[in-house]
Amino acid sequence: MSGLKLKGLRKAYGGFEVIRGVDLEIEPKEFVVFVGPSGCGKSTILRMIAGLEDISGGELFIGDRMVNDVDASKRGIAMVFQSYALYPHMTVEENMGFALKYAGESKETIKRQVAEAARILGLEALLSRRPKDLSGGQRQRVAIGRAIVRHPEVFLFDEPLSNLDAELRLQMRIEIARLHKELGTTIIYVTHDQVEAMTLADKIVVLRDGRIEQVGSPLDLYDNPKNQFVAGFIGSPKMNFLPAKIQGGRLSLVGYAGQSLPLPPLETAPLDGTEVMIGIRPEHFTKDGQAALELTVEIVENLGNETYAYARQGHAEMLTIAMQGDRSTRPGSAVSARFDPQKMFLFDMKGERIF
Amino acid sequence: MAQTRLGRNENISGWAFIAPAMVLLGIFMIWPILWSLWMSFQTGRGMNMSFGGLSNIIRLTEDPIFVKALGNTLTFLAIQVPIMIMMALIFAVMLNSPRLRFRGLFRTAIFLPAVTSLVAYSILFKSLFSTDGFVNASLIALGLSERGVNWMGDPFYAKIVIITAITWRWTGYNMIFYLAALQNIDKSIYEAARIDGIPAHAQFFKITVPMLKPVILFTTIMSTIGTLQLFDEVQNITLGGPANATLTLSQYIYNLTFRFMPSFGYAATVSYVIVVLVAILSFVQFYVARDRK
């Protein structure tokens, strides 16, 4: 299996740059997830790796081979599309064997490889069906099967689960994780769903506006986000952000009637009056926290195992609080949202993390 | 009870709504169809007709002009329709390519003939291919021919002129159907094929053509029907000549009815030959294009 190296990768349409110099190393057999909001360039990078988009600048290596100008079919990759991109007039078997036929494989080899892929994906009973006779999940499995039979060095997945309903999405997610274990192939997977990213990835690449914001393991990104964007993007529900000002060595909360929190130890002590952003994850509100925010609950979502309360003080920002085991909270009630100040994050007004 | 009355009222107003259309269809379509079927068993000249049983059908087999017209029509069909369908398909695929510049211009240019009047373009072709017309002038200027080609006077070349004219007029029309169908094909199917290393010719024959099969079937049947009814072009360009070399069935029906001593019964019989041909050919085309799985 091959790794990949992206060196200063750029893509421009006319004069407009959409990928602005991406450097990344992907180890062999690694499961890498590109994540980011719509328009961040994650699919474009994937398509550049696939050879479906020209590379405007920089270098792309698959293994030790620079593939900037290598045709898509000769890069040793296989891609699974969001729309499945199955050939609608062919049976499942023909869909999976089509590429092999043109790769000059013998009929026996094609039959054997298709049968093997069908076994791995549980498609044996569906081989003679057409895509229109299959469910969304089955179609996605055929699309994966079509990729598997080619024994690619690298698998590319472009938002493969976006068209599935929630239950199927979970099922296929587990299936893809199992496949990665079984096949041991390098996988690059694009999604805007951070839950998919967290559960599948060995390494997550967070992108924004054609640039990499942070690369790291899922827990690394969760525990140590480099900036406010990554902090807000990783974690569900989203991290809460409270504007604050540094005054007299404490964090004075904006809109909280003069309430302040102790300032954690920072590398360089900021000047009085500096504006900062406090980040608190909803699940970091606990009953035994040392600090507390007095809030009024506006909306409550009971999920059974967990309850999310959306609460605020006066007209300040709405905060999300995850209340494990507490089902008694009602809209309109007052809560004292306690948290450990050691677990909070601090960002400067440029969004860079300072604590 | 109330429900029954309501049902009856709805029934009446429903029929009332479609009645005008039904009456018009009845008078101008169904009645003439049935009447012409009855007429096809009548013999005689002008209005002086009598029941002749199958005598018109027997006359068909002994009528050399009918055999000639049938042969001409089938020749046009067999040569022109496949050429036009292939060309329309190739143009559609080319004009669908995002890499082609001035696509809008080419699309308009190729479709434009389809909106011109049949008579107007026929006259244009007649002048282009006349002995001292543009085509001959060009051939002579290019040194490809010494004295030009006698397009209208030679049975073979006259057929070529007709085939060229219909192809020019109808290729763009058929292309639009393919273009519309192509634009509905998910682009990622071709991207998947590219990654899978499927060569361009295989993408065309193994992906594009099968996916367009329903549209190809539709256009083939429509073109077949159109060619079997071919009239305007031959009437205006060659008048069926020379020596009936381009005479079509429709033109023969017209001649039997309006140019010669009117023979309405026999003309109706020839009309039904077209009906039977359309039915047989459509069945064959559906059968060939059927889903085999």
XYZ file of C-alpha atoms in Angstrom:
648
model
C 0.000 0.000 0.000
C 1.185 3.482 -0.803
C 1.282 6.635 1.201
C 0.766 10.077 -0.296
C 2.627 13.331 -0.180
C 1.059 16.684 -1.044
C 3.608 19.468 -1.438
C 2.308 23.018 -1.777
C -0.692 21.794 -3.750
C -2.625 24.591 -5.462
C -5.692 24.849 -7.621
C -6.965 27.952 -9.344
C -9.936 28.519 -11.624
C -9.027 31.452 -13.804
C -7.496 33.882 -11.344
C -9.411 32.535 -8.358
C -7.431 30.272 -6.073
C -9.509 27.613 -4.325
C -6.671 25.481 -2.935
C -3.958 27.689 -1.546
C -0.927 25.560 -0.910
C -1.683 22.325 0.920
C 1.144 20.324 2.493
C 0.264 16.928 3.857
C 1.779 13.499 4.386
C -0.376 10.413 4.488
C 1.155 7.174 5.727
C 0.504 3.855 3.994
C -2.630 2.113 5.339
C -3.731 5.285 7.082
C -7.396 6.318 7.179
C -7.389 10.068 6.615
C -10.547 12.152 6.716
C -10.798 15.590 5.087
C -13.379 17.605 6.915
C -14.571 21.168 6.670
C -17.560 23.294 5.791
C -19.028 23.503 2.278
C -16.675 25.174 -0.174
C -13.547 24.581 1.920
C -11.921 22.655 -0.938
C -11.950 19.164 0.536
C -13.629 17.569 -2.492
C -11.391 19.542 -4.853
C -8.261 18.157 -3.186
C -9.706 14.643 -3.404
C -10.477 15.142 -7.093
C -6.937 16.447 -7.655
C -5.577 13.306 -6.032
C -7.916 11.243 -8.213
C -6.736 12.997 -11.368
C -10.159 14.428 -12.163
C -8.934 17.990 -11.648
C -5.695 19.428 -12.985
C -3.123 20.570 -10.462
C -2.315 24.271 -10.853
C 0.753 24.231 -8.618
C 2.735 22.071 -6.207
C 3.496 18.368 -6.329
C 1.496 15.251 -5.647
C 3.197 11.946 -4.867
C 1.474 8.592 -4.577
C 4.102 6.292 -3.091
C 7.375 7.610 -4.485
C 5.924 8.535 -7.857
C 5.024 12.098 -8.735
C 1.628 11.849 -10.404
C 0.802 15.468 -11.305
C 0.537 14.567 -14.983
C -0.366 10.895 -14.684
C -3.771 9.881 -16.042
C -6.496 9.118 -13.480
C -6.613 5.463 -14.509
C -2.878 4.999 -13.955
C -2.597 6.423 -10.443
C -3.513 3.198 -8.672
C -6.510 4.773 -7.021
C -10.195 3.912 -6.879
C -12.931 6.327 -5.999
C -16.380 5.972 -4.458
C -18.712 8.828 -5.356
C -21.477 10.450 -3.350
C -23.947 9.640 -6.137
C -22.515 6.081 -6.377
C -21.953 6.674 -10.145
C -23.015 3.125 -10.980
C -23.638 2.184 -14.612
C -27.448 1.958 -14.528
C -27.807 -0.421 -17.474
C -25.417 -3.009 -16.057
C -26.008 -5.629 -13.401
C -24.135 -5.503 -10.108
C -21.734 -8.125 -11.458
C -21.110 -6.184 -14.684
C -20.676 -2.945 -12.760
C -17.982 -4.493 -10.596
C -16.230 -6.306 -13.434
C -16.347 -3.529 -16.042
C -12.979 -1.955 -15.212
C -11.258 -5.341 -15.044
C -12.524 -6.209 -18.514
C -10.722 -3.190 -19.941
C -7.660 -3.873 -17.828
C -7.282 -7.028 -19.917
C -8.114 -9.518 -17.153
C -9.357 -12.969 -18.148
C -13.007 -13.910 -17.633
C -12.070 -16.315 -14.831
C -10.047 -13.680 -12.996
C -12.887 -11.162 -13.296
C -15.401 -13.697 -12.027
C -13.170 -14.642 -9.111
C -12.418 -11.067 -8.107
C -16.037 -9.962 -8.374
C -17.107 -12.974 -6.306
C -14.497 -12.132 -3.685
C -15.627 -8.488 -3.468
C -19.263 -9.589 -3.338
C -18.426 -11.922 -0.456
C -16.651 -9.178 1.488
C -19.587 -6.809 1.007
C -22.417 -9.339 1.323
C -23.600 -8.756 -2.233
C -23.641 -12.383 -3.423
C -27.422 -12.547 -3.707
C -27.650 -9.302 -5.673
C -25.147 -9.946 -8.461
C -27.719 -10.198 -11.236
C -29.718 -7.131 -10.161
C -29.567 -3.673 -11.711
C -28.787 -0.583 -9.596
C -32.394 0.614 -9.843
C -33.519 -2.542 -8.014
C -31.207 -1.868 -5.057
C -31.580 0.221 -1.913
C -29.286 3.184 -1.254
C -27.086 1.170 1.075
C -26.785 -1.690 -1.396
C -25.875 0.703 -4.196
C -23.173 2.230 -2.047
C -21.837 -1.242 -1.352
C -21.718 -1.980 -5.086
C -19.819 1.273 -5.610
C -17.331 0.165 -2.955
C -17.182 -3.272 -4.566
C -16.354 -1.716 -7.905
C -13.444 0.015 -6.192
C -12.268 -3.082 -4.290
C -11.975 -5.378 -7.323
C -9.284 -3.158 -8.791
C -7.041 -3.659 -5.745
C -6.100 0.019 -5.619
C -3.209 1.457 -3.659
C -5.422 4.230 -2.376
C -9.171 4.412 -1.868
C -10.873 7.766 -2.263
C -14.309 8.335 -0.778
C -16.210 11.515 -1.683
C -18.960 12.041 0.899
C -20.101 8.463 0.369
C -22.787 8.421 3.042
C -24.445 11.775 2.416
C -27.315 10.295 0.404
C -28.216 7.687 3.021
C -30.673 7.985 5.893
C -29.371 8.183 9.450
C -29.655 4.487 10.273
C -28.010 3.317 7.048
C -25.310 5.906 7.464
C -24.376 4.417 10.824
C -24.434 0.913 9.361
C -22.254 1.832 6.406
C -19.881 3.734 8.661
C -19.226 0.568 10.631
C -18.925 -1.355 7.372
C -16.304 1.049 6.014
C -14.331 0.848 9.258
C -14.446 -2.969 9.019
C -13.354 -2.854 5.379
C -10.376 -0.685 6.211
C -9.317 -3.198 8.818
C -9.811 -6.129 6.456
C -8.198 -4.628 3.343
C -5.561 -2.495 5.024
C -5.639 0.053 2.195
C -4.798 3.719 2.444
C -8.106 5.586 2.556
C -8.817 9.248 1.986
C -12.344 10.115 2.939
C -14.127 13.428 2.478
C -17.055 14.414 4.627
C -18.646 17.460 6.164
C -19.970 15.303 8.996
C -17.585 15.562 11.914
C -19.087 12.480 13.590
C -17.992 10.414 10.575
C -14.592 12.052 10.802
C -14.202 11.361 14.521
C -15.318 7.738 14.310
C -13.478 6.635 11.170
C -10.237 8.574 11.004
C -6.729 7.733 12.080
C -5.969 11.291 11.101
C -8.313 14.214 10.503
C -7.439 17.108 8.219
C -9.565 20.165 8.966
C -9.815 22.516 5.997
C -11.077 26.037 5.566
C -10.958 28.254 2.465
C -8.540 25.983 0.640
C -6.049 25.792 3.504
C -5.342 23.210 6.171
C -6.332 24.497 9.607
C -5.088 21.520 11.586
C -4.032 17.907 11.146
C -4.187 15.377 13.939
C -5.828 12.341 15.462
C -9.529 12.770 16.321
C -8.882 13.053 20.058
C -5.946 15.361 19.496
C -8.185 17.758 17.595
C -10.876 17.457 20.242
C -8.515 18.043 23.145
C -6.097 20.473 21.565
C -7.673 22.503 18.800
C -5.207 25.011 17.367
C -7.802 27.684 16.828
C -11.398 28.683 17.342
C -12.447 27.312 13.921
C -11.208 23.796 14.658
C -12.568 23.988 18.205
C -15.984 24.909 16.847
C -15.896 22.349 14.074
C -14.827 19.282 16.041
C -17.219 18.091 18.734
C -20.963 17.646 18.771
C -22.842 19.600 19.953
C -20.608 22.536 19.065
C -18.344 24.234 21.570
C -19.851 27.306 23.300
C -18.100 30.612 22.770
C -18.394 33.494 25.274
C -16.824 36.881 24.584
C -14.806 38.245 27.502
C -12.378 41.026 28.404
C -9.267 40.813 30.520
C -9.597 43.160 33.454
C -7.476 43.208 36.561
C -6.035 39.760 35.904
C -9.494 38.190 35.534
C -11.799 37.313 32.636
C -14.766 39.648 32.720
C -17.682 38.073 30.831
C -19.462 40.317 28.340
C -23.201 40.425 29.008
C -22.981 38.628 32.365
C -23.593 41.575 34.705
C -19.972 42.031 35.670
C -19.337 38.338 36.432
C -15.729 37.323 36.005
C -13.678 34.131 35.951
C -10.111 33.530 37.060
C -7.616 34.001 34.218
C -5.699 30.794 33.531
C -1.898 31.047 33.384
C -0.889 32.315 29.924
C 2.517 32.345 28.214
C 2.461 36.105 27.770
C 0.283 38.075 30.130
C -2.165 40.078 28.025
C -2.849 43.743 28.601
C -5.869 44.898 30.514
C -8.835 45.440 28.213
C -7.759 42.754 25.698
C -10.783 41.057 24.187
C -10.740 37.260 24.138
C -13.116 34.389 23.412
C -13.771 31.683 25.982
C -14.628 28.212 24.693
C -16.483 25.670 26.812
C -17.623 22.321 25.441
C -21.264 21.488 26.294
C -20.142 18.208 27.914
C -17.686 20.052 30.186
C -20.487 21.488 32.291
C -20.514 19.242 35.384
C -22.198 19.370 38.760
C -18.928 19.690 40.688
C -17.273 22.436 38.605
C -15.630 25.273 40.508
C -16.973 28.094 38.353
C -20.648 28.701 37.627
C -22.776 30.672 35.206
C -26.301 31.573 36.299
C -28.534 30.951 33.304
C -32.196 30.666 32.330
C -33.139 27.630 30.276
C -35.002 28.414 27.049
C -35.167 25.115 25.200
C -34.682 21.542 26.385
C -33.937 18.548 24.158
C -34.368 15.173 25.847
C -32.520 12.465 23.922
C -33.086 9.750 26.544
C -29.493 9.091 27.524
C -28.659 12.760 27.473
C -30.396 16.103 27.794
C -29.311 19.262 26.042
C -30.388 22.533 27.568
C -30.100 25.768 25.587
C -29.745 28.547 28.130
C -28.472 32.102 28.519
C -28.225 34.988 30.866
C -30.288 38.000 29.796
C -29.460 38.800 26.178
C -26.052 37.144 26.193
C -25.058 34.356 23.746
C -27.116 31.165 23.966
C -25.104 28.306 25.492
C -25.551 24.563 25.014
C -25.279 22.437 28.134
C -25.124 18.637 28.075
C -26.825 17.408 31.256
C -26.028 13.734 31.771
C -28.801 11.900 33.573
C -30.770 15.045 34.373
C -34.272 14.880 32.946
C -35.926 17.322 35.317
C -34.824 20.588 33.685
C -37.712 22.507 32.142
C -37.747 25.585 29.901
C -37.912 28.735 32.001
C -36.100 27.212 34.957
C -32.901 28.681 36.334
C -29.709 26.621 36.226
C -26.327 27.119 37.700
C -24.075 25.800 34.940
C -20.911 24.688 36.723
C -17.652 23.904 34.972
C -13.985 23.430 35.636
C -12.063 26.559 34.464
C -9.054 24.314 33.774
C -11.046 22.664 30.957
C -12.010 25.851 29.209
C -10.286 27.137 26.062
C -9.177 30.686 25.382
C -8.788 32.263 21.946
C -7.557 35.670 20.912
C -9.706 37.782 18.634
C -7.898 36.394 15.560
C -9.158 32.978 16.582
C -5.755 31.601 17.655
C -5.729 29.562 20.823
C -3.919 31.127 23.776
C -4.945 28.547 26.409
C -78.083 8.024 -2.518
C -76.527 11.447 -2.252
C -73.169 9.931 -3.129
C -74.574 8.262 -6.212
C -76.085 11.505 -7.387
C -72.806 13.276 -6.754
C -71.006 10.552 -8.660
C -73.402 10.878 -11.564
C -73.031 14.670 -11.616
C -69.264 14.332 -11.636
C -69.541 11.840 -14.447
C -71.656 14.202 -16.509
C -69.408 17.199 -16.015
C -66.350 15.057 -16.739
C -67.786 13.934 -20.059
C -68.938 17.487 -20.790
C -65.392 18.747 -20.378
C -63.868 16.285 -22.816
C -66.804 16.324 -25.235
C -65.544 19.169 -27.500
C -62.170 17.491 -27.929
C -63.797 14.099 -28.461
C -66.156 15.495 -31.091
C -63.303 17.186 -32.968
C -61.123 14.091 -32.761
C -64.044 11.978 -33.888
C -64.872 14.133 -36.905
C -61.370 14.930 -38.055
C -59.452 11.816 -37.052
C -61.387 8.707 -36.204
C -64.038 9.136 -38.881
C -61.504 9.753 -41.707
C -59.441 6.774 -40.556
C -62.461 4.480 -40.660
C -63.750 6.060 -43.871
C -60.373 5.616 -45.607
C -60.309 1.990 -44.497
C -63.727 1.544 -46.117
C -62.539 3.447 -49.187
C -59.542 1.170 -49.562
C -61.961 -1.557 -50.595
C -63.607 0.641 -53.222
C -62.612 0.838 -56.875
C -63.462 3.308 -59.593
C -62.521 6.771 -60.815
C -63.488 10.040 -59.150
C -66.710 9.720 -57.175
C -67.865 6.850 -59.283
C -66.875 4.112 -56.829
C -68.033 0.606 -56.121
C -67.025 -2.110 -53.683
C -64.113 -4.029 -55.108
C -63.129 -6.381 -52.295
C -59.409 -7.115 -52.394
C -58.939 -5.894 -55.934
C -56.927 -2.846 -54.781
C -54.509 -5.073 -52.927
C -54.095 -7.234 -56.015
C -53.528 -4.058 -58.042
C -50.709 -3.093 -55.658
C -48.742 -6.179 -56.561
C -49.112 -5.501 -60.271
C -48.421 -1.773 -60.129
C -44.787 -1.038 -61.135
C -45.008 2.602 -59.984
C -46.127 1.513 -56.515
C -43.279 -0.994 -56.330
C -40.881 1.752 -57.416
C -42.246 4.213 -54.835
C -42.075 1.561 -52.109
C -38.511 0.723 -53.089
C -37.494 4.395 -53.094
C -39.098 5.040 -49.713
C -37.415 2.020 -48.154
C -34.087 3.056 -49.715
C -34.367 6.520 -48.169
C -35.293 4.900 -44.871
C -32.500 2.346 -44.853
C -29.780 4.821 -45.798
C -30.890 8.124 -44.339
C -32.213 7.173 -40.888
C -29.108 5.296 -39.648
C -26.767 7.990 -40.994
C -28.811 10.757 -39.392
C -29.167 8.984 -36.038
C -25.422 8.277 -35.856
C -24.554 11.841 -36.828
C -27.028 13.288 -34.342
C -25.556 11.108 -31.611
C -21.978 12.055 -32.437
C -22.839 15.762 -32.610
C -24.698 15.538 -29.297
C -21.759 13.873 -27.545
C -19.331 16.414 -29.004
C -21.532 19.373 -28.107
C -21.997 18.012 -24.599
C -18.272 18.120 -23.916
C -17.459 20.917 -21.450
C -14.073 21.304 -23.157
C -15.629 22.452 -26.444
C -15.622 26.223 -26.934
C -18.522 28.103 -28.547
C -20.861 25.245 -27.684
C -23.939 27.464 -27.742
C -23.079 28.694 -31.221
C -22.599 25.171 -32.612
C -25.766 23.913 -30.961
C -27.789 26.715 -32.501
C -26.161 26.263 -35.902
C -26.892 22.542 -35.987
C -30.426 22.910 -34.657
C -31.368 25.874 -36.831
C -32.341 23.830 -39.949
C -35.075 22.169 -37.843
C -36.953 25.442 -37.522
C -36.853 26.355 -41.215
C -39.917 25.775 -43.354
C -39.916 22.508 -45.309
C -40.784 24.216 -48.566
C -38.258 27.036 -48.113
C -35.334 24.746 -47.441
C -36.405 22.395 -50.254
C -36.282 25.267 -52.717
C -32.885 26.233 -51.324
C -31.569 22.714 -51.918
C -33.073 22.686 -55.378
C -31.137 25.817 -56.243
C -27.934 24.590 -54.545
C -27.961 21.371 -56.560
C -29.227 22.747 -59.861
C -26.923 22.267 -62.862
C -25.521 25.777 -62.523
C -25.950 25.868 -58.750
C -23.535 26.488 -55.913
C -22.546 22.844 -55.432
C -21.571 22.329 -59.044
C -19.789 25.680 -59.162
C -17.798 24.649 -56.086
C -16.972 21.214 -57.510
C -15.727 22.783 -60.723
C -13.786 25.486 -58.873
C -12.097 22.839 -56.699
C -11.279 20.791 -59.778
C -13.257 17.794 -58.502
C -15.495 17.732 -61.528
C -15.066 18.992 -65.051
C -18.624 19.921 -65.966
C -20.439 19.465 -62.702
C -22.862 16.697 -61.751
C -26.327 16.362 -63.203
C -27.890 16.117 -59.750
C -31.525 16.307 -60.713
C -31.270 14.363 -63.948
C -29.533 11.256 -62.685
C -31.596 8.740 -60.648
C -28.682 7.945 -58.326
C -27.600 11.551 -57.669
C -31.194 12.707 -57.291
C -31.579 10.238 -54.430
C -28.378 11.575 -52.891
C -29.722 15.129 -53.049
C -32.920 14.064 -51.253
C -30.998 12.119 -48.588
C -28.611 15.045 -48.067
C -31.507 17.466 -47.729
C -33.449 15.424 -45.167
C -30.305 14.722 -43.205
C -29.456 18.445 -43.107
C -32.976 19.305 -41.990
C -33.503 16.653 -39.301
C -30.104 15.848 -37.740
C -30.211 18.853 -35.419
C -33.762 18.035 -34.438
C -32.772 14.545 -33.292
C -29.575 15.821 -31.724
C -31.564 17.961 -29.294
C -33.201 14.836 -27.843
C -29.807 13.231 -27.294
C -28.337 16.388 -25.861
C -31.192 16.669 -23.375
C -30.759 13.025 -22.390
C -26.969 13.377 -22.109
C -27.305 16.332 -19.804
C -29.371 14.188 -17.479
C -26.595 11.631 -17.123
C -24.704 12.020 -13.859
C -21.249 13.406 -14.689
C -19.637 11.235 -12.060
C -20.501 8.124 -14.113
C -17.983 9.291 -16.699
C -15.522 10.264 -13.983
C -15.843 6.781 -12.526
C -15.236 5.363 -16.006
C -12.171 7.567 -16.397
C -10.708 6.345 -13.117
C -11.616 2.777 -14.077
C -9.536 3.244 -17.240
C -12.406 2.720 -19.686
C -11.216 3.971 -23.112
C -13.216 6.711 -24.858
C -14.731 4.445 -27.525
C -15.933 2.019 -24.863
C -17.359 4.921 -22.856
C -19.367 5.863 -25.939
C -20.541 2.411 -26.990
C -20.826 0.732 -23.581
C -22.058 3.608 -21.440
C -23.476 6.476 -23.495
C -25.329 4.486 -26.154
C -26.962 2.006 -23.733
C -27.984 4.839 -21.435
C -29.555 6.699 -24.353
C -31.309 3.579 -25.632
C -34.870 4.753 -24.855
C -34.223 8.083 -26.607
C -32.518 6.384 -29.557
C -35.534 4.089 -29.885
C -37.895 7.059 -29.776
C -36.001 9.076 -32.385
C -35.559 6.041 -34.639
C -39.279 5.319 -34.629
C -40.169 8.974 -35.157
C -37.656 9.265 -38.001
C -38.915 6.030 -39.555
C -42.471 7.331 -39.509
C -41.294 10.682 -40.884
C -39.359 9.075 -43.740
C -42.236 6.759 -44.642
C -44.380 9.884 -44.966
C -41.713 11.804 -46.887
C -43.420 14.263 -49.222
C -42.460 17.952 -49.062
C -38.814 17.541 -49.996
C -39.285 15.267 -52.996
C -42.291 17.253 -54.188
C -40.321 20.490 -54.120
C -36.838 19.378 -55.095
C -37.277 16.635 -57.700
C -41.033 16.238 -58.090
C -40.378 12.516 -57.768
C -38.157 12.472 -60.832
C -36.187 11.697 -62.807
C -38.330 8.813 -64.080
C -39.860 8.255 -60.637
C -36.377 7.680 -59.174
C -37.242 9.672 -56.035
C -41.001 9.094 -55.963
C -42.155 8.248 -52.433
C -45.289 6.503 -51.217
C -46.818 9.725 -49.888
C -46.154 11.436 -53.170
C -47.715 8.544 -55.054
C -50.817 8.831 -52.851
C -50.945 12.521 -53.672
C -50.556 11.824 -57.370
C -53.233 9.132 -57.318
C -55.608 11.501 -55.570
C -54.939 14.912 -57.063
C -52.742 14.717 -60.142
C -53.993 11.715 -62.059
C -57.638 10.865 -62.615
C -58.683 10.620 -58.939
C -58.508 7.071 -57.663
C -59.498 7.559 -54.028
C -59.974 3.878 -53.231
C -56.555 2.819 -54.489
C -54.870 5.840 -52.832
C -56.457 4.794 -49.529
C -55.040 1.292 -49.996
C -51.536 2.726 -50.520
C -52.031 4.814 -47.353
C -52.719 1.650 -45.425
C -49.493 0.185 -46.776
C -47.704 2.995 -44.892
C -49.735 2.229 -41.761
C -48.781 -1.443 -41.944
C -45.106 -0.592 -42.595
C -45.005 1.783 -39.611
C -46.577 -0.866 -37.407
C -44.168 -3.601 -38.545
C -41.040 -1.438 -38.338
C -41.979 -0.013 -34.920
C -42.559 -3.533 -33.635
C -39.192 -4.655 -35.007
C -37.436 -1.652 -33.432
C -39.095 -2.218 -30.053
C -38.170 -5.887 -30.287
C -34.535 -5.168 -31.124
C -34.250 -2.574 -28.337
C -36.099 -4.646 -25.721
C -34.625 -5.139 -22.284
C -33.050 -8.540 -22.444
C -32.758 -9.076 -18.689
